XYZ file of N, CA, C and O in Angstrom:
552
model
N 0.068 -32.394 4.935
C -0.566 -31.372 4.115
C -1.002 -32.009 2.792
O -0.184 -32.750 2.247
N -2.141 -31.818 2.234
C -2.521 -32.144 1.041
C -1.928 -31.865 -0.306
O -1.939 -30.689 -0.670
N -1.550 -32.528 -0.888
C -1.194 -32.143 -2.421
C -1.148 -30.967 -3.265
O -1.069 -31.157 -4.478
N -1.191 -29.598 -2.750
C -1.551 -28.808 -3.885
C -1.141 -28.482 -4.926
O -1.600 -27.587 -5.637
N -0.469 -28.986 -5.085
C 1.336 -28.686 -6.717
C 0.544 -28.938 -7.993
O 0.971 -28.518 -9.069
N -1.198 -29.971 -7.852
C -1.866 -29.748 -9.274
C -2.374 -28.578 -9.925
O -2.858 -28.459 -11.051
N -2.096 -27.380 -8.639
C -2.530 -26.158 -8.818
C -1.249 -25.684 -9.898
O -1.426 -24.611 -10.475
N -0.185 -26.317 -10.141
C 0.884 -25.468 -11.125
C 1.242 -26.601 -11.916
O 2.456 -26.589 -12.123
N 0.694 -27.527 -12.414
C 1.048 -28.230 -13.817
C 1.554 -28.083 -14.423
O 2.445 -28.811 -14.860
N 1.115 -26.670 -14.882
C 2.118 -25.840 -16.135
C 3.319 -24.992 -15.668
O 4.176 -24.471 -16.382
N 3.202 -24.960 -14.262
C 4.765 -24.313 -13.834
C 5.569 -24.729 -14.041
O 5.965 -25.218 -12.983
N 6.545 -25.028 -15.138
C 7.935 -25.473 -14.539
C 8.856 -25.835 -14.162
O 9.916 -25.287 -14.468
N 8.798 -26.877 -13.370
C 10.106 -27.086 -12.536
C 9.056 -27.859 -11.068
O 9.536 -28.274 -10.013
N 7.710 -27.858 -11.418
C 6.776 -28.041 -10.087
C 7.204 -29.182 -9.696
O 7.340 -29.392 -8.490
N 7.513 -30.184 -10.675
C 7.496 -31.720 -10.196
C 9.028 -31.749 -10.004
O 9.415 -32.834 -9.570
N 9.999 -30.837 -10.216
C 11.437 -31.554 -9.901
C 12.216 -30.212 -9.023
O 12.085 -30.131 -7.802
N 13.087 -29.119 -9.872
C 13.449 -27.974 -8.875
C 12.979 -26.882 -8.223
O 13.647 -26.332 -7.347
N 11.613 -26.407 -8.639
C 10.760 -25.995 -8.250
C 9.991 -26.709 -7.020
O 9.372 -25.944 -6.281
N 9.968 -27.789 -6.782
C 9.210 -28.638 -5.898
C 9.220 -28.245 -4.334
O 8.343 -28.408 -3.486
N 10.307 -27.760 -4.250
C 9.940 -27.386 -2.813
C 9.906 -26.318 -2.417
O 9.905 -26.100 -1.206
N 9.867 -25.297 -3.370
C 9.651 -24.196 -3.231
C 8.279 -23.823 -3.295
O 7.626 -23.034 -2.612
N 7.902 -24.731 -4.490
C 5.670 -24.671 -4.479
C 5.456 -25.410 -3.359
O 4.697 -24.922 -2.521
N 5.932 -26.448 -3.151
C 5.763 -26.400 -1.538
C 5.526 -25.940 0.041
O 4.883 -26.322 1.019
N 6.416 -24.916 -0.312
C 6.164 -23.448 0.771
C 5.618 -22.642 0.443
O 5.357 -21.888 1.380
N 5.128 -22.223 -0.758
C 4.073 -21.580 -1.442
C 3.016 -21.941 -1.389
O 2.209 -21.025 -1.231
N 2.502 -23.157 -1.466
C 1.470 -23.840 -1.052
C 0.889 -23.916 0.023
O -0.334 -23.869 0.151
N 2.156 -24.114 1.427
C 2.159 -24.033 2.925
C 1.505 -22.747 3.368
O 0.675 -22.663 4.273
N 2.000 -21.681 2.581
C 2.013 -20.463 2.898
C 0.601 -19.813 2.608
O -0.006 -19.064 3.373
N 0.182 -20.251 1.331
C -1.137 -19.663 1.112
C -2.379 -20.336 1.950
O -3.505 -19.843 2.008
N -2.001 -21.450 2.533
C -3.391 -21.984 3.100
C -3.171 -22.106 4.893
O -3.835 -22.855 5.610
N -2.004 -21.111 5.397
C -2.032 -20.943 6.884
C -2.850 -20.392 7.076
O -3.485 -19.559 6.428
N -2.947 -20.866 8.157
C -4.581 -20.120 8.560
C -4.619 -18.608 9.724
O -4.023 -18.730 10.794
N -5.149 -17.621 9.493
C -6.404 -17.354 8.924
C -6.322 -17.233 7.816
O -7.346 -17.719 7.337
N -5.805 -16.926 7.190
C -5.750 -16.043 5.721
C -4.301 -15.984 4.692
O -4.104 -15.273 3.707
N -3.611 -16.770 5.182
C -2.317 -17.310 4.612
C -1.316 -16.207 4.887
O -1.994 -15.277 5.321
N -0.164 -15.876 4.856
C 0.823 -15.821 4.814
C 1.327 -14.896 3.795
O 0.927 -15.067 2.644
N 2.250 -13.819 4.075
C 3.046 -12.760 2.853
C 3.747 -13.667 2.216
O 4.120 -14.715 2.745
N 4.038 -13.259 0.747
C 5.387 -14.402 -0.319
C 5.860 -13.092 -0.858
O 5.103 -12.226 -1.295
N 7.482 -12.980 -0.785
C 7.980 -12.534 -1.424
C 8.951 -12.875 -2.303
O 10.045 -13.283 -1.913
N 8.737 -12.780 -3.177
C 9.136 -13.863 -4.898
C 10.365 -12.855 -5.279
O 10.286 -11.637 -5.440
N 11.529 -13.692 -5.381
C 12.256 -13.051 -5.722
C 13.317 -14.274 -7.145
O 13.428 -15.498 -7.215
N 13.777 -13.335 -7.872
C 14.730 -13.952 -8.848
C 15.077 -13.232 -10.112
O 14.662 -12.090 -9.914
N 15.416 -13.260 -10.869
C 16.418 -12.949 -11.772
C 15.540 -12.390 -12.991
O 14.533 -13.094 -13.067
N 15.541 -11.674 -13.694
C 14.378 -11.526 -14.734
C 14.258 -12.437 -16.030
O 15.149 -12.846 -16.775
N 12.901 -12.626 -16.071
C 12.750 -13.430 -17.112
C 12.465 -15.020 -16.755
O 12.520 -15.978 -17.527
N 12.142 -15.003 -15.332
C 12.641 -16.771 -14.477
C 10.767 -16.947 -14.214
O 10.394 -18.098 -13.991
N 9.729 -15.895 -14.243
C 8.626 -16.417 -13.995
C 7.658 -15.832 -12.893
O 6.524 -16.282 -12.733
N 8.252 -14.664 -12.045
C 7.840 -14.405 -11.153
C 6.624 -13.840 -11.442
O 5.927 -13.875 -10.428
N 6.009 -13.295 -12.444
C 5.052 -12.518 -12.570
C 3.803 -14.125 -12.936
O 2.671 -14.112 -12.452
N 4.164 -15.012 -13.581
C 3.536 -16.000 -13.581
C 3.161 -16.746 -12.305
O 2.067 -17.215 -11.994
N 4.377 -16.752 -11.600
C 4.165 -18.039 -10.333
C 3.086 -16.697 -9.605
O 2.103 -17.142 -9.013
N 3.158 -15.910 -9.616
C 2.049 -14.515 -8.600
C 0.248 -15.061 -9.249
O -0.814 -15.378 -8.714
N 0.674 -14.939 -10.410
C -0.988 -15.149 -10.708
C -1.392 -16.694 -10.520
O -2.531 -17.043 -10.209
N -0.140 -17.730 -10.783
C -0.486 -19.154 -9.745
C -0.975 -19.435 -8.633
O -1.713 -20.377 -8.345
N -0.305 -18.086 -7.562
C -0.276 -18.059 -6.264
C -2.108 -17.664 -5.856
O -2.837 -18.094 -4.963
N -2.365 -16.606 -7.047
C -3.553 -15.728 -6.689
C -4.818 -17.336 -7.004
O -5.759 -17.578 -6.248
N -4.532 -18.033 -8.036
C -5.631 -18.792 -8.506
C -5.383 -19.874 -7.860
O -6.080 -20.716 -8.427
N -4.790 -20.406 -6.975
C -4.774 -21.197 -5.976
C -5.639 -20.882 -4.454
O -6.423 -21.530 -3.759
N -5.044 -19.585 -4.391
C -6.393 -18.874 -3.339
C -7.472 -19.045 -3.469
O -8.167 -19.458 -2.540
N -7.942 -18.782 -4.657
C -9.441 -18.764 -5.174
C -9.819 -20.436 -5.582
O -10.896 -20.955 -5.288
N -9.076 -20.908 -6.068
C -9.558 -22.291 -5.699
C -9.673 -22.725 -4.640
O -10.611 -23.521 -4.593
N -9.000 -22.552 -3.422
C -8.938 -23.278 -2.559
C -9.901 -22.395 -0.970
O -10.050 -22.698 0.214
N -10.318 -21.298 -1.810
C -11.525 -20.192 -0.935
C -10.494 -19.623 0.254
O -11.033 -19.249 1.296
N -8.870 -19.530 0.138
C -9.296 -18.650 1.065
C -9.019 -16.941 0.707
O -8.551 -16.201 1.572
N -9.385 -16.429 -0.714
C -9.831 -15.614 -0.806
C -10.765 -15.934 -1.607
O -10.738 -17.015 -2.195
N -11.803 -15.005 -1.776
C -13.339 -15.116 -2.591
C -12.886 -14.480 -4.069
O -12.155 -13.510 -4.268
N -13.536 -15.313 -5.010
C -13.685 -15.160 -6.599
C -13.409 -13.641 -6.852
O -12.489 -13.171 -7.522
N -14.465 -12.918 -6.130
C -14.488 -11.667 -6.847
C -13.409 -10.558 -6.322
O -13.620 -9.345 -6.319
N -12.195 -11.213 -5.871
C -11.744 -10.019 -5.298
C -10.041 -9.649 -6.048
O -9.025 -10.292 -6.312
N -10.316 -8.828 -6.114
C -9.061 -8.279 -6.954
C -7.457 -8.666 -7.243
O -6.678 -8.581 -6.294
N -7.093 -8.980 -8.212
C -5.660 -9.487 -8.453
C -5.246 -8.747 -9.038
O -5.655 -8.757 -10.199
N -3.797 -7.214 -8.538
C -3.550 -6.332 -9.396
C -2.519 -5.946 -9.494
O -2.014 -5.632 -8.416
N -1.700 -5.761 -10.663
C -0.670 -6.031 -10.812
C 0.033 -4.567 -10.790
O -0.900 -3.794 -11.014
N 1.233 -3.800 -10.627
C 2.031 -2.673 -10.929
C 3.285 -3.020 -10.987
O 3.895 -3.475 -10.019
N 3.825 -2.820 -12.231
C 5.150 -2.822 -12.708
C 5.578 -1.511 -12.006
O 4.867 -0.506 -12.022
N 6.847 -1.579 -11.354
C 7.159 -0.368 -10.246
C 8.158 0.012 -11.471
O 8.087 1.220 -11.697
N 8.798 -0.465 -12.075
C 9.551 -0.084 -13.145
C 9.406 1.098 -14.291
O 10.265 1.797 -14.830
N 7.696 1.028 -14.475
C 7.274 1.757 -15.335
C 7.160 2.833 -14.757
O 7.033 3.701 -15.621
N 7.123 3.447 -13.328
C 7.283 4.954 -12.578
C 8.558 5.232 -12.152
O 8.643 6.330 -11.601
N 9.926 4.388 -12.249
C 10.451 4.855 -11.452
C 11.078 6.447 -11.658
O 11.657 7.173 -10.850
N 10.756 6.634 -12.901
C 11.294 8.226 -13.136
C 10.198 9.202 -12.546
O 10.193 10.424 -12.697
N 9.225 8.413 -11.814
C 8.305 9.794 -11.615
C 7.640 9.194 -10.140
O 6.455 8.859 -10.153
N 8.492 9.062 -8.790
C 8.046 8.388 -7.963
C 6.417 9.042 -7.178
O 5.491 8.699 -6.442
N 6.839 9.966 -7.823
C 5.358 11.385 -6.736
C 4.120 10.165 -7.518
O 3.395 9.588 -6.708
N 3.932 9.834 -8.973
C 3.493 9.476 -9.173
C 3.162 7.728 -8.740
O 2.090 7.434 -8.212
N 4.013 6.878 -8.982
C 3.994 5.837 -8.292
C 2.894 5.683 -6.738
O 1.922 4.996 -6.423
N 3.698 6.711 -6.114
C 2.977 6.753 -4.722
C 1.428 7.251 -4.452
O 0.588 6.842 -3.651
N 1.386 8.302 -5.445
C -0.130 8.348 -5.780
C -1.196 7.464 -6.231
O -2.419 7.598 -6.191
N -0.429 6.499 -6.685
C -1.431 5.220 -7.533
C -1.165 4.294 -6.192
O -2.114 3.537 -5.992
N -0.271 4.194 -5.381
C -0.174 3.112 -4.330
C -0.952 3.654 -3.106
O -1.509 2.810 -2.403
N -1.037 4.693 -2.835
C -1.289 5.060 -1.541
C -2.666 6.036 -1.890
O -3.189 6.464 -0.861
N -3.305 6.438 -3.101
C -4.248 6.719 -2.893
C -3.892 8.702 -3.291
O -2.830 9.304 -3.449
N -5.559 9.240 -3.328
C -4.456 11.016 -3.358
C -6.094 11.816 -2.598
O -7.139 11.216 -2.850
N -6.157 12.790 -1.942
C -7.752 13.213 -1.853
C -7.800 14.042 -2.793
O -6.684 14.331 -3.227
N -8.914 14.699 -3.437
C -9.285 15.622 -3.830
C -8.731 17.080 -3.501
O -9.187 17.655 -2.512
N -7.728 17.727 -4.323
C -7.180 19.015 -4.247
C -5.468 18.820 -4.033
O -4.598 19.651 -4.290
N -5.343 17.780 -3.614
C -4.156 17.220 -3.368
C -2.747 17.744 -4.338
O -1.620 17.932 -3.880
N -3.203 17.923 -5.899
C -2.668 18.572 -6.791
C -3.344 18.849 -7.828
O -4.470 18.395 -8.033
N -2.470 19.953 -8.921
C -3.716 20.070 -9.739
C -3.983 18.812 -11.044
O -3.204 18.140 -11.720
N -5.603 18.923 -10.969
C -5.825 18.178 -11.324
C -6.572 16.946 -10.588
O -7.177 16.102 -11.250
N -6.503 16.900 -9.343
C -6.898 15.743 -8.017
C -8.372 16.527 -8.393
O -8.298 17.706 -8.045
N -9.764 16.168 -9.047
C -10.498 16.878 -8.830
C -11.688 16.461 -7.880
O -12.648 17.090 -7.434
N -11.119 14.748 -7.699
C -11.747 13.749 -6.955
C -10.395 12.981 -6.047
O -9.232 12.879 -6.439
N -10.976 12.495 -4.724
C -10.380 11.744 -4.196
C -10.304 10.675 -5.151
O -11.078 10.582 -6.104
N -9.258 9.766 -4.870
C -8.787 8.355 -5.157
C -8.055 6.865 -4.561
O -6.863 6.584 -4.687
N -8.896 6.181 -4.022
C -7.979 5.099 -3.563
C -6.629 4.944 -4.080
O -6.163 5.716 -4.918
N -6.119 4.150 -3.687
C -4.571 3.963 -3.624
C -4.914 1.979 -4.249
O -5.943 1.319 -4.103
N -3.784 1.637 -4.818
C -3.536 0.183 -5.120
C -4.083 -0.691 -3.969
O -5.062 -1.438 -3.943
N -3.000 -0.324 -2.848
C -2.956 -0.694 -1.754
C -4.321 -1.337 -0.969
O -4.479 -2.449 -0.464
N -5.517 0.174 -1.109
C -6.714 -0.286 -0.915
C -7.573 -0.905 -1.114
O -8.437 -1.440 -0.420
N -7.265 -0.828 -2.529
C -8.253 -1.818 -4.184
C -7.755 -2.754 -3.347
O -8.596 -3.012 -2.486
N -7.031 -3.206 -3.253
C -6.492 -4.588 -3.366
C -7.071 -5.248 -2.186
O -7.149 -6.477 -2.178
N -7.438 -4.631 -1.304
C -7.259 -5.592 -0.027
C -8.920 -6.591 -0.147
O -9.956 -6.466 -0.800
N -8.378 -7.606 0.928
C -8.913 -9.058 0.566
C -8.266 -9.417 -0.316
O -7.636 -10.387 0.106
N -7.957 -9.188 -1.568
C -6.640 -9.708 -2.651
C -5.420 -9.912 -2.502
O -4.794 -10.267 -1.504
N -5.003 -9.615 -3.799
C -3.703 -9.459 -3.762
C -3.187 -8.533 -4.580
O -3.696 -8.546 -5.701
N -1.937 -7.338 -4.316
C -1.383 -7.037 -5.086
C -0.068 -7.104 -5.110
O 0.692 -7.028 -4.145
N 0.272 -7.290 -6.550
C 1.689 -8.136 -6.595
C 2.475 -6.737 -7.849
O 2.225 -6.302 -8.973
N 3.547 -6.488 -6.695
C 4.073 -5.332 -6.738
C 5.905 -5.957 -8.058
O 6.998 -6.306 -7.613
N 5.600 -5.879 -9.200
C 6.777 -6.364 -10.138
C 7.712 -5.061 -9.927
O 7.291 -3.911 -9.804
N 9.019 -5.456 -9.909
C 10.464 -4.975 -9.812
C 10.006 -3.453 -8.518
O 10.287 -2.264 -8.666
N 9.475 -3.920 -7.695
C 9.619 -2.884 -6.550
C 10.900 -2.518 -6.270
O 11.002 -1.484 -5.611
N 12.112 -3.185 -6.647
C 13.557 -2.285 -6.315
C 13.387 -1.403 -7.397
O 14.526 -1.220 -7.826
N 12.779 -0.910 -7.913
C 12.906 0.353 -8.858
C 11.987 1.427 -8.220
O 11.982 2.501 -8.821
N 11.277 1.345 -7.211
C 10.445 2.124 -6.125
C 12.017 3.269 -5.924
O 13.198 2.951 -6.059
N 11.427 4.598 -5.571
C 12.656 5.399 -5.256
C 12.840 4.801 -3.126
O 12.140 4.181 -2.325
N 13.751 5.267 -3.118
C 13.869 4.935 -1.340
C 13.012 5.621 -0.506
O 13.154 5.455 0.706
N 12.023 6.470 -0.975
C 11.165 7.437 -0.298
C 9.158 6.438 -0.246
O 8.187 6.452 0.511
N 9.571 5.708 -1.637
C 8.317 4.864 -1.617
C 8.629 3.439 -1.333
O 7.547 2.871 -1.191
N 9.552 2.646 -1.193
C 9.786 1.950 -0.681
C 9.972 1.893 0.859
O 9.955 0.797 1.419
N 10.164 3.134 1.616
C 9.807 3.402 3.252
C 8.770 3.446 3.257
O 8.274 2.441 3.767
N 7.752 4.502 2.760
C 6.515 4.484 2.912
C 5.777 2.906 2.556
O 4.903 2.599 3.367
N 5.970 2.153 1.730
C 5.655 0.566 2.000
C 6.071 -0.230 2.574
O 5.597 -1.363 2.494
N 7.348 0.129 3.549
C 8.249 -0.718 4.719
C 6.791 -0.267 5.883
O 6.265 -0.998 6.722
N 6.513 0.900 5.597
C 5.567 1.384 7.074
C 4.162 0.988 7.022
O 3.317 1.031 7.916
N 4.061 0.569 5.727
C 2.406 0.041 5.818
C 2.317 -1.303 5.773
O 1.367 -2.085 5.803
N 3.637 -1.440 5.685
C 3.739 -3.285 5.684
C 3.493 -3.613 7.333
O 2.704 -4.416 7.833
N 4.412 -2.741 7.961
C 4.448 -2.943 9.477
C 3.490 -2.519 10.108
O 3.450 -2.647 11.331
């Protein structure tokens, strides 16, 4: 496999404990067709929201997603007191749906696709939106 670790210079840990982990990150984004799910996990404050937008600009360098397509981020943290809401921004709502719906609306989920969206502290999802993204995962 080719070199890609110049894609994170500024990561880190790329050239020593990090190394084989951008390694499989690397592996992962350029399987083919279209690379591979990463789910980034660690401790807060360690980088994960950084190594995601590494992950996204490595795609786009390396084409196998296209320039113009969406990289979008949701802190699940910032809804978890209001999950009705959360799930409305992830999954989309139609028109009449509640008051106020006076237009349909995509969902995250949709924006995103061909992209990526990189879902921060999803264990703060209630257990009702975290099934509903176990089922669209599958």
């Amino acid at each position: 496999m080719p070199n890609l670790n110049h894609n994170f210079d500024d990561f880190i840990g790329y050239r020593g404990s990090m190394r084989y982990a951008i390694d499989q990150i690397s592996a992962a984004i350029m399987y083919p067709p279209d690379g591979l799910n990463i789910l980034i996990t660690g401790h807060s404050g360690v980088g994960k929201s950084y190594l995601a937008s590494k992950i996204a600009q490595l795609a786009k360098s390396k084409g196998i997603i296209s320039n113009g397509v969406p990289y979008i981020v949701l802190n699940c943290a910032d809804y978890a007191n209001n999950p009705e809401l959360v799930s409305s921004m992830l999954f989309g709502y139609v028109k009449g749906a509640y008051t106020g719906a006076d237009e349909a609306k995509d969902g995250l989920l949709k924006q995103a696709n061909g992209g990526y969206l990189f879902l921060d502290e999803v264990h703060r999802l209630s257990s009702e939106n975290q099934e509903k993204l176990f089922s669209f995962m599958d």
